[in-house]
GROMACS .gro file of C-alpha atoms in nm:
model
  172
    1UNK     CA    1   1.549  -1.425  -0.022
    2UNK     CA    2   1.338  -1.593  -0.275
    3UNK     CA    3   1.011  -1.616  -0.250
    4UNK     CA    4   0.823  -1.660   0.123
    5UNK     CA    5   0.463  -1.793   0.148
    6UNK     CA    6   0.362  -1.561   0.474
    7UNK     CA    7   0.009  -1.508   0.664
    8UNK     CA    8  -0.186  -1.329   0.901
    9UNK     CA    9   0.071  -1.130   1.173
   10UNK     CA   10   0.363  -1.224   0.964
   11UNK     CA   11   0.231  -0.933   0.677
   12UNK     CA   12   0.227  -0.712   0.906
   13UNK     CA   13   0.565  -0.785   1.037
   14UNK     CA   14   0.760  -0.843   0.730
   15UNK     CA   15   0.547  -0.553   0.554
   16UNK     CA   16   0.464  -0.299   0.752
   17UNK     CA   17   0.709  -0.297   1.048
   18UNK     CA   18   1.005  -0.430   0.845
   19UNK     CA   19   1.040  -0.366   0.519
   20UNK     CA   20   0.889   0.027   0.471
   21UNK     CA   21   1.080   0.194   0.790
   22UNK     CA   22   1.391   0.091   0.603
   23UNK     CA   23   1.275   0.268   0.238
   24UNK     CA   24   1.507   0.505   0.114
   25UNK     CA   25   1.415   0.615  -0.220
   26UNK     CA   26   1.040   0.495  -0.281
   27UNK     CA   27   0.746   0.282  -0.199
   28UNK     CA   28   0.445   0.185  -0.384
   29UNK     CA   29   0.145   0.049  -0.233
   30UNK     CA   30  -0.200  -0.100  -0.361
   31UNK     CA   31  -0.478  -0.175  -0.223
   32UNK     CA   32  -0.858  -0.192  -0.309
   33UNK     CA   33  -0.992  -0.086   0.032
   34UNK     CA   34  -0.792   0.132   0.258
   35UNK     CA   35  -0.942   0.201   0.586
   36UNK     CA   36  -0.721   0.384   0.911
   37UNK     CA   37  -0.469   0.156   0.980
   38UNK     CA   38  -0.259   0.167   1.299
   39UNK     CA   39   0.082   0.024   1.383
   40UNK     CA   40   0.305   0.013   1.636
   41UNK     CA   41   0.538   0.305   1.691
   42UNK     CA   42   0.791   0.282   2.014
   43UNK     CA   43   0.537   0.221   2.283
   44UNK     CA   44   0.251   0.367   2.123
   45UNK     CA   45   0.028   0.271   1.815
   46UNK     CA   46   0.022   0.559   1.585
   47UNK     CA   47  -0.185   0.576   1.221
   48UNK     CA   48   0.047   0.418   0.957
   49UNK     CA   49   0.007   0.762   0.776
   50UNK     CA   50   0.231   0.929   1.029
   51UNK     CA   51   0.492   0.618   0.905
   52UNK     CA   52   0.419   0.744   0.562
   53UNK     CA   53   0.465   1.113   0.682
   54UNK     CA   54   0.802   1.011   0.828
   55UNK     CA   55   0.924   0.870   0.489
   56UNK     CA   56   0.837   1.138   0.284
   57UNK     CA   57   0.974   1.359   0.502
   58UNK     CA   58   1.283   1.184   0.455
   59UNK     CA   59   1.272   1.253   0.100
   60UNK     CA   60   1.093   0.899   0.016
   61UNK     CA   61   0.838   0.923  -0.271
   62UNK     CA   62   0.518   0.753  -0.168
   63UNK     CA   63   0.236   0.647  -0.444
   64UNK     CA   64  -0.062   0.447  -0.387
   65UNK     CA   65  -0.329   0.307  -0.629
   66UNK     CA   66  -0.643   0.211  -0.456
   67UNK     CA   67  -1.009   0.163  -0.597
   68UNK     CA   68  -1.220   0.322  -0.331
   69UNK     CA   69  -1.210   0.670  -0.138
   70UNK     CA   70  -1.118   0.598   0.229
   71UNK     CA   71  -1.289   0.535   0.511
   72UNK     CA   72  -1.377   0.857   0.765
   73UNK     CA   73  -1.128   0.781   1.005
   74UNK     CA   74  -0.879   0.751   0.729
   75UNK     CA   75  -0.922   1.112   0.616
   76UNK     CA   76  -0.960   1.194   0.939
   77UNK     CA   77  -0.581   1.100   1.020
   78UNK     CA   78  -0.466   1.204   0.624
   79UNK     CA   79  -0.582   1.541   0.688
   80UNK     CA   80  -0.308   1.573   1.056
   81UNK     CA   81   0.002   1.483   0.833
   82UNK     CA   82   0.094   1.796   0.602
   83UNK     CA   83   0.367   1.581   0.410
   84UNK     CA   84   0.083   1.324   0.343
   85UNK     CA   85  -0.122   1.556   0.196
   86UNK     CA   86   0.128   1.716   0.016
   87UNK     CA   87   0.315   1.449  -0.135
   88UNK     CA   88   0.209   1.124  -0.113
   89UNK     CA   89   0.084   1.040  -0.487
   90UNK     CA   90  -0.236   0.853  -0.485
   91UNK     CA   91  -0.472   0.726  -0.763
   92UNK     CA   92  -0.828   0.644  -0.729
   93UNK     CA   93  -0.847   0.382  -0.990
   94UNK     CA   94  -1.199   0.166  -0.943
   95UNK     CA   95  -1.065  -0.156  -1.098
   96UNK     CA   96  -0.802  -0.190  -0.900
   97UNK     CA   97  -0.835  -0.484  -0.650
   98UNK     CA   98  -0.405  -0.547  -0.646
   99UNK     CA   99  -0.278  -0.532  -0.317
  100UNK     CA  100   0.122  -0.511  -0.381
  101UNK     CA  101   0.326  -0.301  -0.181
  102UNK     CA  102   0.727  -0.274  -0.330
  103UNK     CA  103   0.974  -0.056  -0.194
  104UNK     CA  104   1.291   0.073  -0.311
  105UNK     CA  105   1.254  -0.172  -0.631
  106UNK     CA  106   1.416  -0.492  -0.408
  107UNK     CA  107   1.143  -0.610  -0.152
  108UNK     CA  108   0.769  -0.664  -0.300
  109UNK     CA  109   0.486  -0.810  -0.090
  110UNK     CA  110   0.196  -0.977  -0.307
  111UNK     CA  111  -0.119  -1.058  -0.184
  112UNK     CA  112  -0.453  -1.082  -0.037
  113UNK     CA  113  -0.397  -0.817   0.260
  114UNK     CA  114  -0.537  -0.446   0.198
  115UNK     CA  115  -0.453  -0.154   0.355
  116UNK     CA  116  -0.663  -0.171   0.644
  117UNK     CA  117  -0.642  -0.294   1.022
  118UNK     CA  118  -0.819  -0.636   0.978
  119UNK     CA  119  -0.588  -0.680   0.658
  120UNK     CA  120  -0.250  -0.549   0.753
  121UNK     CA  121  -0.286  -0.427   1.107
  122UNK     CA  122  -0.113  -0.514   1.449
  123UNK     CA  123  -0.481  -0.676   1.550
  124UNK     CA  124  -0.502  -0.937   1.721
  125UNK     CA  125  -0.526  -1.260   1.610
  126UNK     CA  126  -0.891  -1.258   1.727
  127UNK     CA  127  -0.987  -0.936   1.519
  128UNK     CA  128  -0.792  -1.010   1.179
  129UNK     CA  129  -0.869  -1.147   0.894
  130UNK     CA  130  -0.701  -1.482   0.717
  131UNK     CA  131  -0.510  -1.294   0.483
  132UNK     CA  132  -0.182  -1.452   0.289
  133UNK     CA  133   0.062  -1.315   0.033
  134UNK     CA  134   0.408  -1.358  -0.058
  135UNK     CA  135   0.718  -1.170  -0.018
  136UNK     CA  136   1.042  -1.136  -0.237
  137UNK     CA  137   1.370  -0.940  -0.312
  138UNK     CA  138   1.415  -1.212  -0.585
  139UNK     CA  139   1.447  -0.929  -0.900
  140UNK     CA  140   1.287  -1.066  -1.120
  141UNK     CA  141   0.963  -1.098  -0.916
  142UNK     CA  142   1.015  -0.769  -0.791
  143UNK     CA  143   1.041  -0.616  -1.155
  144UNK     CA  144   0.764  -0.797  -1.300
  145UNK     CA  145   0.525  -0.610  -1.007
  146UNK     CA  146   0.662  -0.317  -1.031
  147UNK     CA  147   0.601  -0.317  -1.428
  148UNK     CA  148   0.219  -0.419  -1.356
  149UNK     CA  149   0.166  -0.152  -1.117
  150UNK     CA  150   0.347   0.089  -1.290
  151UNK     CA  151   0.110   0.028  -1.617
  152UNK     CA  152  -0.180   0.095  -1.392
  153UNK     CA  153  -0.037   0.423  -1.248
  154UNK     CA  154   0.098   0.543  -1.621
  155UNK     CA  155  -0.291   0.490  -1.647
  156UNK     CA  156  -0.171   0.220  -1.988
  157UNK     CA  157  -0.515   0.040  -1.950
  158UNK     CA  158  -0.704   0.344  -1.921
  159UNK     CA  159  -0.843   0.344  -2.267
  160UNK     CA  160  -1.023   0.003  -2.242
  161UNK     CA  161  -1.084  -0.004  -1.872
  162UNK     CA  162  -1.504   0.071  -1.953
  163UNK     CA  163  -1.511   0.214  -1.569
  164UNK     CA  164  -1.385   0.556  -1.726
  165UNK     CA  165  -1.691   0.746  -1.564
  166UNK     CA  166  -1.661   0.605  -1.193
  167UNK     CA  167  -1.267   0.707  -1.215
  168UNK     CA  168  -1.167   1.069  -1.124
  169UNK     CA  169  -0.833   1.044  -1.168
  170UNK     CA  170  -0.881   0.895  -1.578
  171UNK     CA  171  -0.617   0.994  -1.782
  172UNK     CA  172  -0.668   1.049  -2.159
   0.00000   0.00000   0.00000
């Protein structure tokens, strides 16, 4: 696959339902606003951290960059999944408005779609938002967002980021 122009239910699809189950090593996700998400799970809609749960239990390392704490019904759910809260990597980064998500270093989804419900969720067409991104296992693409997000997470623009007070997880 090159590169695919893809909206609205088709994120959540290609994203969500697709392309993380099947991680085997890694996935990175960023968002700027994360709220509880929930996705579809057999016959039953489940919290997408119990997805994440899942893949870390697998032995899947999980990191995600996002610019704002959670919503209450977010921590809510983190706080049910031990493996969540024990392994999943996140940075609280306050400039960070990126929502990418890449896993396994040969899918990446870039885009306007953050981690919530109305962004990435199985809503209904009714309740989401117009959201649009595109998706790739074209390496080249792939490596050039994982080398962004990976200078945000190394914490490379740190220095001259002039947010350094509003960000707890600063590194010197």
């Amino acid at each position: 696959m090159q590169a695919e122009f893809i909206t609205d239910r088709q994120i959540y699809d290609q994203v969500i339902m697709e392309a993380i189950p099947r991680a085997q090593r890694f996935v990175w996700l960023a968002t700027a606003n994360i709220k509880d998400l929930h996705v579809e799970k057999g016959q039953r809609m489940v919290p997408f951290l119990e997805v994440l749960a899942g893949l870390i239990d697998e032995g899947v390392q999980v990191r995600l960059i996002h610019a704002r704490e959670p919503g209450p019904r977010f921590m809510e759910d983190y706080d049910r999944y031990p493996a969540v809260v024990s392994a999943l990597e996140r940075m609280l980064c306050p400039r960070s408005h990126m929502k990418c998500v890449v896993v396994d270093g040969n899918f990446a989804y870039v885009g306007s779609a953050n981690l919530t419900g109305a962004g990435m969720g199985a809503k209904s067409s009714d309740n989401r938002n117009f959201e649009s991104g595109i998706v790739t296992e074209d390496p080249k693409f792939v490596r050039s967002i994982m080398e962004h997000y990976d200078s945000i997470w190394m914490g490379a623009r740190c220095d001259t980021c002039k947010r350094k007070e509003h960000c707890p997880d600063f590194r010197e």
